[in-house]
Short mmCIF file of C-alpha atoms in Angstrom, two decimals:
data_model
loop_
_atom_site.label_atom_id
_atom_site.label_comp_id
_atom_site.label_asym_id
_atom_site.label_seq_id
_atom_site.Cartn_x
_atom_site.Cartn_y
_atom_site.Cartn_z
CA UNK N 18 3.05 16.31 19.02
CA UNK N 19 1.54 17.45 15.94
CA UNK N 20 1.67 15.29 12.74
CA UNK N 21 1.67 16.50 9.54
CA UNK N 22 -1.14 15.62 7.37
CA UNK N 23 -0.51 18.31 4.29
CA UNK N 24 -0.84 16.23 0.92
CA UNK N 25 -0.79 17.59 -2.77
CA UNK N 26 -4.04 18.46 -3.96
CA UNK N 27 -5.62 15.31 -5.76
CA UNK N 28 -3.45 12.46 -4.19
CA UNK N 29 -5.88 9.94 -3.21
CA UNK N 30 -4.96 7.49 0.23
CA UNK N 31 -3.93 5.40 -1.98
CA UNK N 32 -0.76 8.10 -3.46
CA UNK N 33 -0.40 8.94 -0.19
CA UNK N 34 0.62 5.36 1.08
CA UNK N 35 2.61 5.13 -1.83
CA UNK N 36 4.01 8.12 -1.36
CA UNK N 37 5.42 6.93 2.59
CA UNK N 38 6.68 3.85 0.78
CA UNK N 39 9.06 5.91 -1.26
CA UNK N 40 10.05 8.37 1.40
CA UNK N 41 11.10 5.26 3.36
CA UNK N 42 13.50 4.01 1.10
CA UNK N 43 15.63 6.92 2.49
CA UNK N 44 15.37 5.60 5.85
CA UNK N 45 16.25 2.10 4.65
CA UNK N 46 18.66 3.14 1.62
CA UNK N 47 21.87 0.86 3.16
CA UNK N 48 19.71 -1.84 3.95
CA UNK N 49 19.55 -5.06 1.92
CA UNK N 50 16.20 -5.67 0.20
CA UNK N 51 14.59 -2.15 1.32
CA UNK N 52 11.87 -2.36 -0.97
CA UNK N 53 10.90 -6.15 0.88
CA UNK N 54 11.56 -4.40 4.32
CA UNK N 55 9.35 -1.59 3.72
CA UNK N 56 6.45 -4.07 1.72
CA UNK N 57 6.55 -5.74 4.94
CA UNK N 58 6.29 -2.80 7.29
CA UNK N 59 3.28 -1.67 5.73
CA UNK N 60 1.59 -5.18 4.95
CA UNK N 61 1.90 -5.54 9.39
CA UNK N 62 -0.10 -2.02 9.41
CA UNK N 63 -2.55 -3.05 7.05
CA UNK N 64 -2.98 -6.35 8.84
CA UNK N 65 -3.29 -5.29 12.11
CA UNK N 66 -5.87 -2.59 10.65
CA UNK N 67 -7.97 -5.19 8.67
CA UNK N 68 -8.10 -7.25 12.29
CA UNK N 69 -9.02 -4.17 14.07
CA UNK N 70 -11.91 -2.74 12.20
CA UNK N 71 -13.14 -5.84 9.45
CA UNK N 72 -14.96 -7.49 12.22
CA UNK N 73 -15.59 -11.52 12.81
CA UNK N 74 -14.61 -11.83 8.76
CA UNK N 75 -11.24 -9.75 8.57
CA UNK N 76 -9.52 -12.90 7.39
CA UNK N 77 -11.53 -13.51 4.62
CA UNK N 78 -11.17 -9.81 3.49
CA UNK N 79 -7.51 -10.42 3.52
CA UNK N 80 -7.42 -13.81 1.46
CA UNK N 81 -9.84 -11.95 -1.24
CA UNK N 82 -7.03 -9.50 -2.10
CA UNK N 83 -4.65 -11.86 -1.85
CA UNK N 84 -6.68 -14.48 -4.15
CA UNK N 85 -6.89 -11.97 -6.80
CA UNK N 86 -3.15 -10.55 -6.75
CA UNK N 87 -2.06 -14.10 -7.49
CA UNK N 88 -5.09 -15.40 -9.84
CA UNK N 89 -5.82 -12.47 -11.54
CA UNK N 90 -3.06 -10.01 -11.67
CA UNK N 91 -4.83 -7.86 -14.47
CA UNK N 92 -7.79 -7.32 -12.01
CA UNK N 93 -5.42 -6.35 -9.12
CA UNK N 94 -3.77 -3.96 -11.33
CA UNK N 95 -6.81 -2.03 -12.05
CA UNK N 96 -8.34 -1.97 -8.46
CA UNK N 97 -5.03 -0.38 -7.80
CA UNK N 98 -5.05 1.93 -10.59
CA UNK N 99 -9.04 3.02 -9.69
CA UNK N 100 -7.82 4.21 -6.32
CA UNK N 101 -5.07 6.74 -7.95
CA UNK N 102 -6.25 9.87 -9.34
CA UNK N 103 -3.24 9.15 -12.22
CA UNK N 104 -1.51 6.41 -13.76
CA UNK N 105 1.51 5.15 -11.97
CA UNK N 106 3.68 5.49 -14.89
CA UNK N 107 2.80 9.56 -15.07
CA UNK N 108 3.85 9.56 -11.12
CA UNK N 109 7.38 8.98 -11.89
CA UNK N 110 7.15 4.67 -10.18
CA UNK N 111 9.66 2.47 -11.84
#
């Protein structure tokens, strides 16, 4: 089975993911809390990647992005924003 990896020019990983988050919402558009069930979908993924390749220390890796998103939410915001190649509000986000 072949997957299709095509992406616009210039969308970083981080657009990409992004990107599968909002194509989702189709899937789950009759669903309550979509947005939550999707969050959670990919926040598994991410988990089970950050066990798979962060080694002995994966946990810690994890509780260091969660430490900032809820003690520094400015900070968060703008290691988000340096892995898109354009501001979220040009990308058409709510």
């Amino acid at each position: 089975m072949m997957t299709d990896t095509s992406h616009a020019p210039g969308d970083t990983p981080m657009e990409r993911i992004e990107q599968l988050c909002e194509d989702l919402r189709a899937h789950y558009q009759q669903v309550d809390d979509c947005e939550l069930r999707i969050a959670a979908k990919v926040m598994l993924v991410a988990l089970d990647q950050f066990q798979r390749w962060g080694g002995p220390h994966w946990k810690s890796l994890v509780q260091e992005y969660v430490d900032t998103a809820l003690e520094d939410p400015e900070k968060f915001q703008r290691i988000l924003q340096s892995n898109r190649s354009l501001p979220l509000v040009h990308r058409g986000y709510d």
